[in-house]
Coordinates of C-alpha atoms in Angstrom, one line a residue:
M1358 CA -67.8 -19.3 -38.3
R1359 CA -69.7 -22.2 -36.9
K1360 CA -67.6 -24.2 -34.2
P1361 CA -66.4 -27.7 -35.4
K1362 CA -68.4 -30.3 -33.5
A1363 CA -66.9 -33.3 -31.5
I1364 CA -68.8 -36.3 -29.7
I1365 CA -67.1 -37.7 -26.9
V1366 CA -68.2 -41.2 -25.9
G1367 CA -67.7 -41.7 -22.2
G1368 CA -67.8 -39.3 -19.5
S1369 CA -64.7 -40.6 -17.5
I1370 CA -61.8 -38.8 -16.5
A1371 CA -60.4 -39.2 -20.1
G1372 CA -63.7 -38.0 -21.5
I1373 CA -64.1 -35.0 -19.3
S1374 CA -60.6 -34.1 -19.8
C1375 CA -60.9 -34.3 -23.5
A1376 CA -64.1 -32.2 -23.5
K1377 CA -62.3 -29.4 -21.7
A1378 CA -59.3 -29.4 -23.9
L1379 CA -61.3 -29.4 -27.2
I1380 CA -63.6 -26.5 -25.7
L1381 CA -60.6 -24.5 -25.0
A1382 CA -59.5 -25.4 -28.6
G1383 CA -62.6 -23.9 -29.9
W1384 CA -64.8 -26.8 -30.4
D1385 CA -68.4 -27.3 -29.8
V1386 CA -68.5 -30.6 -27.5
V1387 CA -71.2 -33.3 -26.7
V1388 CA -70.3 -35.9 -24.1
I1389 CA -72.2 -39.2 -24.1
E1390 CA -72.4 -41.0 -20.8
K1391 CA -74.7 -43.8 -19.7
T1392 CA -74.5 -43.0 -16.0
R1393 CA -77.1 -40.4 -15.1
G1394 CA -75.3 -38.9 -12.1
P1395 CA -72.0 -38.7 -10.3
P1396 CA -70.7 -42.0 -8.8
I1397 CA -71.6 -42.8 -5.3
G1398 CA -69.8 -45.3 -3.2
N1399 CA -67.8 -46.5 -6.2
P1400 CA -66.8 -50.0 -5.1
T1401 CA -63.7 -50.3 -7.4
G1402 CA -61.6 -47.2 -6.4
A1403 CA -61.5 -44.1 -4.3
G1404 CA -58.3 -42.2 -5.2
I1405 CA -56.0 -41.2 -8.2
A1406 CA -52.5 -40.2 -8.4
L1407 CA -51.7 -37.1 -10.4
N1408 CA -48.0 -36.3 -11.8
P1409 CA -47.0 -32.7 -12.0
L1410 CA -48.0 -32.5 -15.8
S1411 CA -51.4 -33.8 -15.0
Q1412 CA -51.7 -31.2 -12.0
K1413 CA -50.6 -28.5 -14.4
M1414 CA -53.2 -29.3 -17.1
V1415 CA -56.1 -29.7 -14.8
K1416 CA -55.2 -26.6 -13.0
S1417 CA -55.2 -24.8 -16.5
W1418 CA -58.8 -26.2 -17.0
L1419 CA -60.4 -25.0 -13.7
H1420 CA -62.1 -21.7 -13.0
Q1421 CA -60.3 -22.0 -9.6
P1422 CA -56.9 -23.4 -10.1
D1423 CA -56.2 -23.6 -6.3
L1424 CA -59.1 -26.1 -5.9
L1425 CA -56.8 -29.1 -6.9
H1426 CA -54.3 -28.0 -4.4
N1427 CA -56.9 -27.5 -1.6
I1428 CA -58.4 -30.9 -2.0
T1429 CA -55.2 -33.1 -2.3
L1430 CA -52.2 -34.0 -0.4
P1431 CA -48.8 -35.2 -1.9
L1432 CA -47.8 -38.8 -2.5
T1433 CA -44.2 -39.3 -2.9
I1434 CA -43.1 -41.5 -5.7
G1435 CA -40.9 -43.5 -3.3
Q1436 CA -43.8 -45.1 -1.5
N1437 CA -43.5 -48.3 -3.5
R1438 CA -43.0 -51.6 -1.9
A1439 CA -42.7 -55.0 -3.1
V1440 CA -44.5 -58.2 -1.4
D1441 CA -44.0 -61.8 -0.5
R1442 CA -50.9 -66.4 -17.9
E1443 CA -54.9 -68.0 -24.6
K1444 CA -55.1 -64.9 -26.6
N1445 CA -58.0 -62.4 -26.5
I1446 CA -58.9 -58.9 -27.2
C1447 CA -57.6 -58.0 -23.8
G1448 CA -54.9 -60.3 -22.4
Y1449 CA -55.3 -61.3 -18.7
T1450 CA -52.1 -60.9 -17.2
G1451 CA -51.9 -63.9 -15.3
Y1452 CA -52.8 -62.6 -11.9
C1453 CA -55.5 -60.8 -9.9
A1454 CA -55.5 -58.5 -6.9
W1455 CA -57.3 -57.9 -3.7
R1456 CA -59.0 -54.6 -3.6
G1457 CA -61.4 -52.7 -1.2
V1458 CA -62.5 -49.5 -0.1
F1459 CA -62.3 -48.7 3.5
D1460 CA -64.8 -46.1 4.5
F1461 CA -63.6 -44.0 7.4
S1462 CA -65.7 -40.8 6.8
E1463 CA -67.8 -41.3 9.8
N1464 CA -64.6 -41.8 12.2
E1465 CA -61.6 -40.1 10.8
N1466 CA -60.0 -40.2 14.2
S1467 CA -60.4 -43.8 14.9
E1468 CA -57.4 -45.7 16.3
T1469 CA -57.2 -47.6 13.0
I1470 CA -56.9 -44.5 10.8
Q1471 CA -54.5 -42.9 13.4
G1472 CA -52.4 -46.0 13.3
I1473 CA -52.0 -46.2 9.4
R1474 CA -51.3 -42.5 9.2
K1475 CA -48.4 -43.1 11.6
A1476 CA -47.2 -46.2 9.9
Y1477 CA -47.4 -44.6 6.4
P1478 CA -47.3 -40.7 6.8
E1479 CA -46.5 -40.3 3.3
L1480 CA -50.0 -41.7 2.1
G1481 CA -51.7 -38.4 2.6
N1482 CA -55.2 -38.7 1.8
G1483 CA -54.6 -42.1 0.1
V1484 CA -56.6 -44.0 2.7
H1485 CA -59.6 -41.8 2.3
G1486 CA -70.2 -53.4 -10.9
D1487 CA -69.4 -53.6 -14.2
S1488 CA -65.6 -54.0 -14.2
A1489 CA -63.5 -57.0 -14.3
T1490 CA -64.1 -58.0 -10.4
M1491 CA -65.0 -61.2 -8.8
K1492 CA -67.2 -61.8 -5.6
V1493 CA -65.4 -63.9 -3.0
S1494 CA -66.3 -66.4 -0.3
S1495 CA -65.6 -65.8 3.4
D1496 CA -62.9 -68.5 3.4
M1497 CA -61.2 -66.6 0.6
I1498 CA -61.4 -63.5 2.7
K1499 CA -60.0 -65.2 5.9
K1500 CA -57.2 -66.5 4.2
M1501 CA -56.3 -63.1 2.8
H1502 CA -56.5 -61.8 6.1
Q1503 CA -54.0 -64.3 7.3
E1504 CA -51.6 -63.5 4.5
A1505 CA -51.8 -59.9 5.4
E1506 CA -50.9 -60.5 8.9
K1507 CA -47.7 -62.2 7.6
I1508 CA -46.7 -59.5 5.1
W1509 CA -47.8 -56.2 6.2
V1510 CA -47.1 -54.0 9.3
P1511 CA -49.9 -54.5 11.9
E1512 CA -51.3 -51.0 11.3
F1513 CA -52.0 -51.8 7.5
A1514 CA -53.1 -55.4 8.3
R1515 CA -55.8 -53.8 10.4
V1516 CA -56.9 -51.6 7.6
I1517 CA -57.3 -54.6 5.3
K1518 CA -59.2 -56.6 8.0
E1519 CA -61.6 -53.7 8.6
T1520 CA -62.4 -53.0 5.0
K1521 CA -65.9 -54.2 4.4
E1522 CA -66.6 -56.6 1.4
P1523 CA -63.2 -56.8 -0.3
F1524 CA -63.3 -58.2 -3.8
L1525 CA -60.8 -59.6 -6.4
N1526 CA -60.1 -57.3 -9.2
L1527 CA -58.5 -59.2 -12.6
M1528 CA -55.5 -57.3 -13.9
Y1529 CA -55.6 -56.8 -17.5
D1530 CA -54.1 -54.9 -20.3
C1531 CA -53.6 -55.5 -24.2
D1532 CA -50.8 -55.4 -26.5
P1533 CA -50.1 -51.9 -27.7
L1534 CA -52.0 -50.5 -31.0
T1535 CA -50.3 -49.7 -33.9
Q1536 CA -52.8 -46.7 -34.6
I1537 CA -55.1 -44.7 -32.3
Y1538 CA -57.1 -42.8 -34.8
W1539 CA -59.2 -43.7 -38.0
D1540 CA -60.7 -41.1 -40.2
N1541 CA -62.2 -38.6 -37.7
V1542 CA -62.3 -41.1 -34.6
V1543 CA -59.8 -41.1 -32.2
L1544 CA -59.1 -43.2 -29.2
I1545 CA -57.8 -41.7 -25.7
G1546 CA -57.4 -43.0 -22.1
D1547 CA -57.9 -46.8 -21.5
A1548 CA -59.8 -47.2 -24.9
A1549 CA -56.4 -46.5 -26.5
H1550 CA -54.0 -48.1 -23.9
P1551 CA -55.5 -50.1 -21.0
I1552 CA -52.6 -50.6 -18.6
T1553 CA -52.0 -52.4 -15.3
P1554 CA -52.0 -50.2 -12.3
H1555 CA -48.3 -50.8 -11.0
C1556 CA -47.1 -47.4 -12.2
A1557 CA -50.0 -45.3 -11.2
R1558 CA -50.1 -43.9 -14.8
S1559 CA -53.6 -44.4 -16.2
T1560 CA -55.2 -41.2 -15.2
N1561 CA -52.0 -39.4 -16.1
M1562 CA -51.8 -41.0 -19.6
A1563 CA -55.4 -40.0 -20.2
I1564 CA -55.0 -36.4 -19.2
A1565 CA -51.9 -36.2 -21.5
D1566 CA -53.9 -37.7 -24.2
A1567 CA -56.5 -34.9 -23.8
A1568 CA -54.3 -32.2 -23.5
V1569 CA -52.2 -33.1 -26.4
L1570 CA -55.1 -33.6 -28.7
G1571 CA -56.6 -30.3 -27.8
K1572 CA -53.1 -28.4 -28.7
C1573 CA -53.1 -30.4 -31.8
L1574 CA -56.6 -29.5 -32.9
E1575 CA -56.0 -25.8 -32.0
R1576 CA -52.7 -25.7 -34.0
W1577 CA -54.2 -27.3 -37.2
G1578 CA -57.6 -26.3 -37.1
P1579 CA -60.8 -28.1 -38.1
E1580 CA -59.9 -27.9 -41.9
N1581 CA -56.8 -29.9 -41.3
L1582 CA -58.2 -32.6 -39.1
H1583 CA -56.2 -35.3 -40.4
S1584 CA -52.9 -33.7 -39.9
A1585 CA -54.0 -32.8 -36.1
L1586 CA -54.8 -36.5 -35.5
E1587 CA -51.6 -37.6 -37.3
E1588 CA -49.6 -35.3 -35.1
H1589 CA -51.6 -36.4 -31.9
Q1590 CA -50.7 -40.1 -32.6
S1591 CA -47.1 -39.4 -33.4
V1592 CA -46.6 -37.6 -30.2
R1593 CA -48.7 -40.1 -27.9
L1594 CA -48.3 -43.5 -29.4
P1595 CA -44.5 -44.0 -28.8
V1596 CA -45.0 -42.9 -25.1
T1597 CA -47.9 -45.0 -24.3
T1598 CA -46.7 -48.1 -26.1
K1599 CA -43.4 -48.1 -23.9
Q1600 CA -45.3 -47.3 -20.7
V1601 CA -47.9 -50.1 -21.1
L1602 CA -45.3 -52.6 -21.7
H1603 CA -43.2 -51.5 -18.7
S1604 CA -46.0 -51.5 -16.4
R1605 CA -46.9 -55.0 -17.5
R1606 CA -43.3 -56.1 -16.8
V1607 CA -43.2 -54.5 -13.4
G1608 CA -46.3 -56.1 -12.4
Q1609 CA -45.0 -59.5 -13.4
I1610 CA -41.8 -58.9 -11.5
K1611 CA -43.5 -57.7 -8.3
L1612 CA -45.8 -60.7 -8.2
G1613 CA -42.9 -63.0 -8.6
L1614 CA -44.0 -64.4 -12.0
P1615 CA -41.4 -65.9 -14.3
T1616 CA -40.0 -63.6 -16.9
P1617 CA -37.8 -64.6 -19.8
D1618 CA -34.8 -62.7 -18.7
R1619 CA -34.7 -63.0 -15.1
E1620 CA -35.5 -65.3 -12.0
P1621 CA -38.9 -64.8 -10.2
F1622 CA -38.5 -61.7 -7.9
D1623 CA -38.2 -62.5 -4.2
P1624 CA -38.4 -59.4 -1.9
N1625 CA -36.5 -61.2 1.0
T1626 CA -33.4 -61.8 -1.3
A1627 CA -33.5 -59.3 -3.8
S1628 CA -30.6 -57.0 -4.4
P1629 CA -30.9 -53.1 -4.7
E1630 CA -30.2 -53.7 -8.5
D1631 CA -33.0 -56.1 -8.6
C1632 CA -35.4 -53.5 -7.1
E1633 CA -34.4 -50.9 -9.4
I1634 CA -36.8 -51.5 -12.1
L1635 CA -39.5 -51.3 -9.7
K1636 CA -39.0 -47.6 -9.0
Q1637 CA -41.6 -45.2 -10.3
R1638 CA -38.7 -43.2 -11.9
R1639 CA -37.9 -46.2 -14.1
L1640 CA -41.0 -45.7 -16.1
P1641 CA -40.3 -44.7 -19.6
F1642 CA -41.2 -41.0 -20.2
F1643 CA -41.6 -40.6 -16.5
D1644 CA -41.3 -36.8 -16.2
D1645 CA -41.5 -36.1 -20.1
V1646 CA -43.5 -33.0 -21.1
P1647 CA -44.5 -32.9 -24.8
S1648 CA -43.2 -30.0 -26.4
I1649 CA -46.6 -29.0 -27.7
L1650 CA -47.7 -28.6 -24.0
E1651 CA -44.7 -26.5 -22.9

């Protein structure tokens, strides 16, 4: 029999994960990606956080399962500290964040890197164009450096000051969709549920999307495509909906923005109870494993 064929638009982590999951489910896959080569010097990010389920799925897709373990270091979920709003298709959340990539590839033993590793030993390798970013002026950068010196420990403030060309990244998400497939088209990853970064969940959601989709297609077969996509939606949509809304709320709280049911968050006066919602483990379905993946 001829293999069923799937066209995946976008060669991101979500797209590549989906391709791997569908190939294992017996599908012939074509990935369409506008970028002609691997990213080099990506200015908008340099690391991802993988939860245990994502690690398990990625290892199952690799010819060399130990590869993932050999090139990563653990990041504990406790490494989470708080610091001192017209409708559109994607709603901007009311704030933006400074971002930058600190390149220490040529000098991994510098005083700056040794200092940050000493101050934040649990960070592991965490300090190792066309997105929603804004170029900034030298005055804005100077003010940001001054704020960093007031808020962060000296070691981290130094990393911020030595990071070349920092930029502003607009934080956005969108209200959860009521469906994620139409006929034979299905959305996964950020296309289905863009989420703010406060819960380190975007990559994990995309990998789970791909894994569940692959298993549903394998279970139902191409002759029952509608049933497979319906099951995929029934498994993933309730999870991603709650996670998007939770991450949005955590971001508002961390930035001290007003929320309907509580006073603006102040890390200097907050009680342990006030901080409880900010913990990574408070994310809905935090360590949930879909039964189809067990």
